[in-house]
């Protein structure tokens, strides 16, 4: 359709401007990432993070680890697992590690510290559930934690554990998506 005379007067838009149907944020992000064919996948990491694939059918998960959105292509769906805090967890940690008058680029410093810390952060584990969680465990009451914290742990351990906690959670989402996609009977 087009913007009507009445709508133009109310909104300031030009009469006759084309009006088209768009899509939701997840579906638009999926298409914008180039995920337009069955089996395509992508990972978005920002304040939150998600993994999504293009599928000819929804992937129903009895454990509710993923959700399904309609793709912009009417023949496809977007099964997706979304974490509430990814980059947001790193930002939260940066505020704790930044001291007055310290390093200007705290994120580069955190990356450097993490790179100098062995995998596994010497037993320090971070649960990135700072604002509840969606995937793979839908629980708005879930809370984050450092587990295994000891006197030997420092900022590098915390930075590495935060990265690893987010990566591990993404791995759980990836495994759920892969399992559900592979377990569907052909033609379903």
PDB file of C-alpha atoms in Angstrom:
ATOM      1  CA  UNK A   1       0.000   0.000   0.000  1.00  0.00           C
ATOM      2  CA  UNK A   2       0.863   3.658   0.335  1.00  0.00           C
ATOM      3  CA  UNK A   3       0.794   6.311   3.045  1.00  0.00           C
ATOM      4  CA  UNK A   4      -2.671   7.849   2.953  1.00  0.00           C
ATOM      5  CA  UNK A   5      -3.393  11.565   3.100  1.00  0.00           C
ATOM      6  CA  UNK A   6      -4.592  11.193   6.705  1.00  0.00           C
ATOM      7  CA  UNK A   7      -1.494   9.219   7.746  1.00  0.00           C
ATOM      8  CA  UNK A   8       0.752  11.765   5.993  1.00  0.00           C
ATOM      9  CA  UNK A   9      -0.823  14.589   7.999  1.00  0.00           C
ATOM     10  CA  UNK A  10      -0.387  12.679  11.276  1.00  0.00           C
ATOM     11  CA  UNK A  11       3.175  11.483  10.688  1.00  0.00           C
ATOM     12  CA  UNK A  12       4.792  14.009   8.381  1.00  0.00           C
ATOM     13  CA  UNK A  13       5.541  11.269   5.845  1.00  0.00           C
ATOM     14  CA  UNK A  14       4.882  12.064   2.193  1.00  0.00           C
ATOM     15  CA  UNK A  15       1.512  10.935   0.869  1.00  0.00           C
ATOM     16  CA  UNK A  16       2.030   8.007  -1.489  1.00  0.00           C
ATOM     17  CA  UNK A  17       5.194   6.706   0.246  1.00  0.00           C
ATOM     18  CA  UNK A  18       5.197   2.909  -0.255  1.00  0.00           C
ATOM     19  CA  UNK A  19       4.295   0.852   2.827  1.00  0.00           C
ATOM     20  CA  UNK A  20       5.742  -2.659   2.925  1.00  0.00           C
ATOM     21  CA  UNK A  21       5.720  -5.499   5.405  1.00  0.00           C
ATOM     22  CA  UNK A  22       9.058  -6.074   7.117  1.00  0.00           C
ATOM     23  CA  UNK A  23      10.214  -8.633   9.621  1.00  0.00           C
ATOM     24  CA  UNK A  24      11.137  -8.993  13.260  1.00  0.00           C
ATOM     25  CA  UNK A  25      14.602  -8.116  14.519  1.00  0.00           C
ATOM     26  CA  UNK A  26      15.783 -11.723  14.663  1.00  0.00           C
ATOM     27  CA  UNK A  27      14.527 -12.543  11.170  1.00  0.00           C
ATOM     28  CA  UNK A  28      16.046  -9.340   9.748  1.00  0.00           C
ATOM     29  CA  UNK A  29      19.382 -10.006  11.487  1.00  0.00           C
ATOM     30  CA  UNK A  30      19.370 -13.551  10.112  1.00  0.00           C
ATOM     31  CA  UNK A  31      18.817 -12.353   6.558  1.00  0.00           C
ATOM     32  CA  UNK A  32      21.323  -9.521   7.023  1.00  0.00           C
ATOM     33  CA  UNK A  33      23.921 -12.099   8.082  1.00  0.00           C
ATOM     34  CA  UNK A  34      23.406 -13.872   4.754  1.00  0.00           C
ATOM     35  CA  UNK A  35      21.563 -16.832   6.259  1.00  0.00           C
ATOM     36  CA  UNK A  36      19.135 -17.306   3.378  1.00  0.00           C
ATOM     37  CA  UNK A  37      19.395 -20.994   2.437  1.00  0.00           C
ATOM     38  CA  UNK A  38      18.518 -24.145   4.333  1.00  0.00           C
ATOM     39  CA  UNK A  39      21.383 -25.120   6.638  1.00  0.00           C
ATOM     40  CA  UNK A  40      23.025 -21.679   6.702  1.00  0.00           C
ATOM     41  CA  UNK A  41      23.956 -20.587  10.222  1.00  0.00           C
ATOM     42  CA  UNK A  42      25.439 -17.650  12.067  1.00  0.00           C
ATOM     43  CA  UNK A  43      26.424 -16.419  15.504  1.00  0.00           C
ATOM     44  CA  UNK A  44      25.783 -12.869  16.673  1.00  0.00           C
ATOM     45  CA  UNK A  45      27.779 -11.592  19.648  1.00  0.00           C
ATOM     46  CA  UNK A  46      26.933  -8.250  21.203  1.00  0.00           C
ATOM     47  CA  UNK A  47      25.498  -7.459  24.607  1.00  0.00           C
ATOM     48  CA  UNK A  48      23.589 -10.704  24.171  1.00  0.00           C
ATOM     49  CA  UNK A  49      24.438 -13.500  21.759  1.00  0.00           C
ATOM     50  CA  UNK A  50      22.594 -16.045  19.690  1.00  0.00           C
ATOM     51  CA  UNK A  51      23.078 -18.880  17.254  1.00  0.00           C
ATOM     52  CA  UNK A  52      20.544 -19.337  14.469  1.00  0.00           C
ATOM     53  CA  UNK A  53      20.082 -21.496  11.414  1.00  0.00           C
ATOM     54  CA  UNK A  54      17.776 -21.451   8.405  1.00  0.00           C
ATOM     55  CA  UNK A  55      15.459 -24.436   8.426  1.00  0.00           C
ATOM     56  CA  UNK A  56      12.536 -25.516   6.227  1.00  0.00           C
ATOM     57  CA  UNK A  57      10.609 -26.326   9.425  1.00  0.00           C
ATOM     58  CA  UNK A  58      10.595 -25.306  13.062  1.00  0.00           C
ATOM     59  CA  UNK A  59      12.745 -27.397  15.390  1.00  0.00           C
ATOM     60  CA  UNK A  60      10.577 -28.267  18.370  1.00  0.00           C
ATOM     61  CA  UNK A  61      12.607 -28.816  21.505  1.00  0.00           C
ATOM     62  CA  UNK A  62      10.919 -30.595  24.432  1.00  0.00           C
ATOM     63  CA  UNK A  63      13.668 -29.166  26.683  1.00  0.00           C
ATOM     64  CA  UNK A  64      12.889 -25.602  25.496  1.00  0.00           C
ATOM     65  CA  UNK A  65      16.549 -24.752  24.782  1.00  0.00           C
ATOM     66  CA  UNK A  66      15.701 -22.976  21.532  1.00  0.00           C
ATOM     67  CA  UNK A  67      12.903 -20.896  20.052  1.00  0.00           C
ATOM     68  CA  UNK A  68      11.670 -20.603  16.460  1.00  0.00           C
ATOM     69  CA  UNK A  69      11.041 -17.456  14.458  1.00  0.00           C
ATOM     70  CA  UNK A  70       9.664 -17.136  10.970  1.00  0.00           C
ATOM     71  CA  UNK A  71      12.359 -16.257   8.421  1.00  0.00           C
ATOM     72  CA  UNK A  72      11.783 -13.411   5.959  1.00  0.00           C
ATOM     73  CA  UNK A  73      11.634 -16.122   3.283  1.00  0.00           C
ATOM     74  CA  UNK A  74       8.181 -17.641   3.836  1.00  0.00           C
ATOM     75  CA  UNK A  75       9.586 -21.119   3.119  1.00  0.00           C
ATOM     76  CA  UNK A  76      12.040 -20.962   6.044  1.00  0.00           C
ATOM     77  CA  UNK A  77      12.170 -20.762   9.830  1.00  0.00           C
ATOM     78  CA  UNK A  78      14.884 -19.464  12.178  1.00  0.00           C
ATOM     79  CA  UNK A  79      15.472 -21.877  15.063  1.00  0.00           C
ATOM     80  CA  UNK A  80      17.576 -19.890  17.530  1.00  0.00           C
ATOM     81  CA  UNK A  81      19.230 -20.173  20.918  1.00  0.00           C
ATOM     82  CA  UNK A  82      19.758 -16.836  22.689  1.00  0.00           C
ATOM     83  CA  UNK A  83      21.954 -16.023  25.692  1.00  0.00           C
ATOM     84  CA  UNK A  84      21.097 -12.933  27.712  1.00  0.00           C
ATOM     85  CA  UNK A  85      24.644 -11.790  28.547  1.00  0.00           C
ATOM     86  CA  UNK A  86      27.724 -12.292  26.375  1.00  0.00           C
ATOM     87  CA  UNK A  87      29.449  -9.010  25.558  1.00  0.00           C
ATOM     88  CA  UNK A  88      27.307  -7.639  28.378  1.00  0.00           C
ATOM     89  CA  UNK A  89      29.050 -10.001  30.807  1.00  0.00           C
ATOM     90  CA  UNK A  90      32.457  -8.809  29.552  1.00  0.00           C
ATOM     91  CA  UNK A  91      31.363  -5.189  29.920  1.00  0.00           C
ATOM     92  CA  UNK A  92      30.130  -5.898  33.454  1.00  0.00           C
ATOM     93  CA  UNK A  93      33.479  -7.487  34.295  1.00  0.00           C
ATOM     94  CA  UNK A  94      35.384  -4.539  32.789  1.00  0.00           C
ATOM     95  CA  UNK A  95      33.692  -2.198  35.271  1.00  0.00           C
ATOM     96  CA  UNK A  96      34.918  -4.385  38.125  1.00  0.00           C
ATOM     97  CA  UNK A  97      38.474  -4.563  36.789  1.00  0.00           C
ATOM     98  CA  UNK A  98      38.836  -0.904  35.798  1.00  0.00           C
ATOM     99  CA  UNK A  99      40.322   1.188  38.560  1.00  0.00           C
ATOM    100  CA  UNK A 100      40.575   4.958  38.798  1.00  0.00           C
ATOM    101  CA  UNK A 101      43.192   6.318  36.404  1.00  0.00           C
ATOM    102  CA  UNK A 102      43.973   2.870  35.000  1.00  0.00           C
ATOM    103  CA  UNK A 103      44.344   1.614  31.432  1.00  0.00           C
ATOM    104  CA  UNK A 104      42.353   3.561  28.852  1.00  0.00           C
ATOM    105  CA  UNK A 105      41.406   0.510  26.769  1.00  0.00           C
ATOM    106  CA  UNK A 106      40.323  -1.923  29.463  1.00  0.00           C
ATOM    107  CA  UNK A 107      39.020  -4.411  26.880  1.00  0.00           C
ATOM    108  CA  UNK A 108      42.429  -4.718  25.215  1.00  0.00           C
ATOM    109  CA  UNK A 109      43.987  -5.150  28.658  1.00  0.00           C
ATOM    110  CA  UNK A 110      41.433  -7.845  29.534  1.00  0.00           C
ATOM    111  CA  UNK A 111      42.100  -9.620  26.231  1.00  0.00           C
ATOM    112  CA  UNK A 112      45.845  -9.518  26.918  1.00  0.00           C
ATOM    113  CA  UNK A 113      45.374 -10.850  30.450  1.00  0.00           C
ATOM    114  CA  UNK A 114      43.095 -13.628  29.176  1.00  0.00           C
ATOM    115  CA  UNK A 115      45.614 -14.585  26.463  1.00  0.00           C
ATOM    116  CA  UNK A 116      48.313 -14.967  29.125  1.00  0.00           C
ATOM    117  CA  UNK A 117      46.081 -17.221  31.252  1.00  0.00           C
ATOM    118  CA  UNK A 118      45.997 -20.947  30.501  1.00  0.00           C
ATOM    119  CA  UNK A 119      42.820 -22.532  29.112  1.00  0.00           C
ATOM    120  CA  UNK A 120      40.521 -23.453  31.947  1.00  0.00           C
ATOM    121  CA  UNK A 121      41.601 -20.366  33.926  1.00  0.00           C
ATOM    122  CA  UNK A 122      43.232 -22.648  36.505  1.00  0.00           C
ATOM    123  CA  UNK A 123      39.869 -23.996  37.594  1.00  0.00           C
ATOM    124  CA  UNK A 124      37.943 -20.721  37.652  1.00  0.00           C
ATOM    125  CA  UNK A 125      34.513 -21.102  36.058  1.00  0.00           C
ATOM    126  CA  UNK A 126      32.171 -18.255  35.160  1.00  0.00           C
ATOM    127  CA  UNK A 127      28.423 -18.695  34.779  1.00  0.00           C
ATOM    128  CA  UNK A 128      27.248 -15.810  32.557  1.00  0.00           C
ATOM    129  CA  UNK A 129      23.678 -15.689  33.886  1.00  0.00           C
ATOM    130  CA  UNK A 130      23.813 -12.055  34.998  1.00  0.00           C
ATOM    131  CA  UNK A 131      20.263 -11.182  33.922  1.00  0.00           C
ATOM    132  CA  UNK A 132      18.590 -14.575  33.907  1.00  0.00           C
ATOM    133  CA  UNK A 133      18.894 -16.871  30.923  1.00  0.00           C
ATOM    134  CA  UNK A 134      17.041 -17.982  27.815  1.00  0.00           C
ATOM    135  CA  UNK A 135      19.155 -20.694  26.221  1.00  0.00           C
ATOM    136  CA  UNK A 136      20.026 -23.381  26.873  1.00  0.00           C
ATOM    137  CA  UNK A 137      18.288 -23.159  30.262  1.00  0.00           C
ATOM    138  CA  UNK A 138      15.258 -20.844  30.154  1.00  0.00           C
ATOM    139  CA  UNK A 139      15.264 -19.371  33.649  1.00  0.00           C
ATOM    140  CA  UNK A 140      14.728 -15.676  34.404  1.00  0.00           C
ATOM    141  CA  UNK A 141      15.894 -16.326  37.980  1.00  0.00           C
ATOM    142  CA  UNK A 142      19.283 -17.795  36.963  1.00  0.00           C
ATOM    143  CA  UNK A 143      22.222 -15.814  38.335  1.00  0.00           C
ATOM    144  CA  UNK A 144      25.869 -15.562  37.390  1.00  0.00           C
ATOM    145  CA  UNK A 145      28.758 -16.726  39.483  1.00  0.00           C
ATOM    146  CA  UNK A 146      32.471 -17.300  39.627  1.00  0.00           C
ATOM    147  CA  UNK A 147      32.981 -20.852  40.852  1.00  0.00           C
ATOM    148  CA  UNK A 148      36.299 -22.103  42.166  1.00  0.00           C
ATOM    149  CA  UNK A 149      37.682 -18.659  43.013  1.00  0.00           C
ATOM    150  CA  UNK A 150      40.869 -18.733  45.094  1.00  0.00           C
ATOM    151  CA  UNK A 151      43.740 -16.483  46.116  1.00  0.00           C
ATOM    152  CA  UNK A 152      45.781 -17.564  43.064  1.00  0.00           C
ATOM    153  CA  UNK A 153      43.221 -16.105  40.652  1.00  0.00           C
ATOM    154  CA  UNK A 154      43.600 -12.599  39.281  1.00  0.00           C
ATOM    155  CA  UNK A 155      42.125 -10.371  36.590  1.00  0.00           C
ATOM    156  CA  UNK A 156      43.402 -12.572  33.751  1.00  0.00           C
ATOM    157  CA  UNK A 157      41.676 -15.605  35.206  1.00  0.00           C
ATOM    158  CA  UNK A 158      38.421 -13.665  35.524  1.00  0.00           C
ATOM    159  CA  UNK A 159      38.648 -12.363  31.950  1.00  0.00           C
ATOM    160  CA  UNK A 160      39.431 -15.803  30.539  1.00  0.00           C
ATOM    161  CA  UNK A 161      36.747 -17.496  32.637  1.00  0.00           C
ATOM    162  CA  UNK A 162      34.178 -14.956  31.386  1.00  0.00           C
ATOM    163  CA  UNK A 163      35.095 -15.677  27.758  1.00  0.00           C
ATOM    164  CA  UNK A 164      35.075 -19.406  28.361  1.00  0.00           C
ATOM    165  CA  UNK A 165      31.738 -19.282  30.195  1.00  0.00           C
ATOM    166  CA  UNK A 166      30.091 -17.538  27.253  1.00  0.00           C
ATOM    167  CA  UNK A 167      31.772 -19.903  24.770  1.00  0.00           C
ATOM    168  CA  UNK A 168      30.701 -22.978  26.734  1.00  0.00           C
ATOM    169  CA  UNK A 169      27.099 -21.775  26.857  1.00  0.00           C
ATOM    170  CA  UNK A 170      27.202 -21.139  23.091  1.00  0.00           C
ATOM    171  CA  UNK A 171      28.530 -24.672  22.633  1.00  0.00           C
ATOM    172  CA  UNK A 172      25.509 -26.045  24.523  1.00  0.00           C
ATOM    173  CA  UNK A 173      23.197 -24.077  22.237  1.00  0.00           C
ATOM    174  CA  UNK A 174      25.067 -25.296  19.139  1.00  0.00           C
ATOM    175  CA  UNK A 175      24.783 -28.900  20.309  1.00  0.00           C
ATOM    176  CA  UNK A 176      21.035 -28.480  20.929  1.00  0.00           C
ATOM    177  CA  UNK A 177      20.489 -27.006  17.455  1.00  0.00           C
ATOM    178  CA  UNK A 178      22.600 -29.712  15.794  1.00  0.00           C
ATOM    179  CA  UNK A 179      20.855 -32.507  17.683  1.00  0.00           C
ATOM    180  CA  UNK A 180      17.388 -31.205  16.866  1.00  0.00           C
ATOM    181  CA  UNK A 181      18.234 -30.623  13.192  1.00  0.00           C
ATOM    182  CA  UNK A 182      19.731 -34.114  12.832  1.00  0.00           C
ATOM    183  CA  UNK A 183      16.969 -35.909  14.747  1.00  0.00           C
ATOM    184  CA  UNK A 184      14.109 -34.831  12.484  1.00  0.00           C
ATOM    185  CA  UNK A 185      12.858 -37.559  10.173  1.00  0.00           C
ATOM    186  CA  UNK A 186      13.361 -36.817   6.490  1.00  0.00           C
ATOM    187  CA  UNK A 187      10.456 -34.809   5.069  1.00  0.00           C
ATOM    188  CA  UNK A 188       9.262 -33.605   8.506  1.00  0.00           C
TER     189      UNK A 188
END
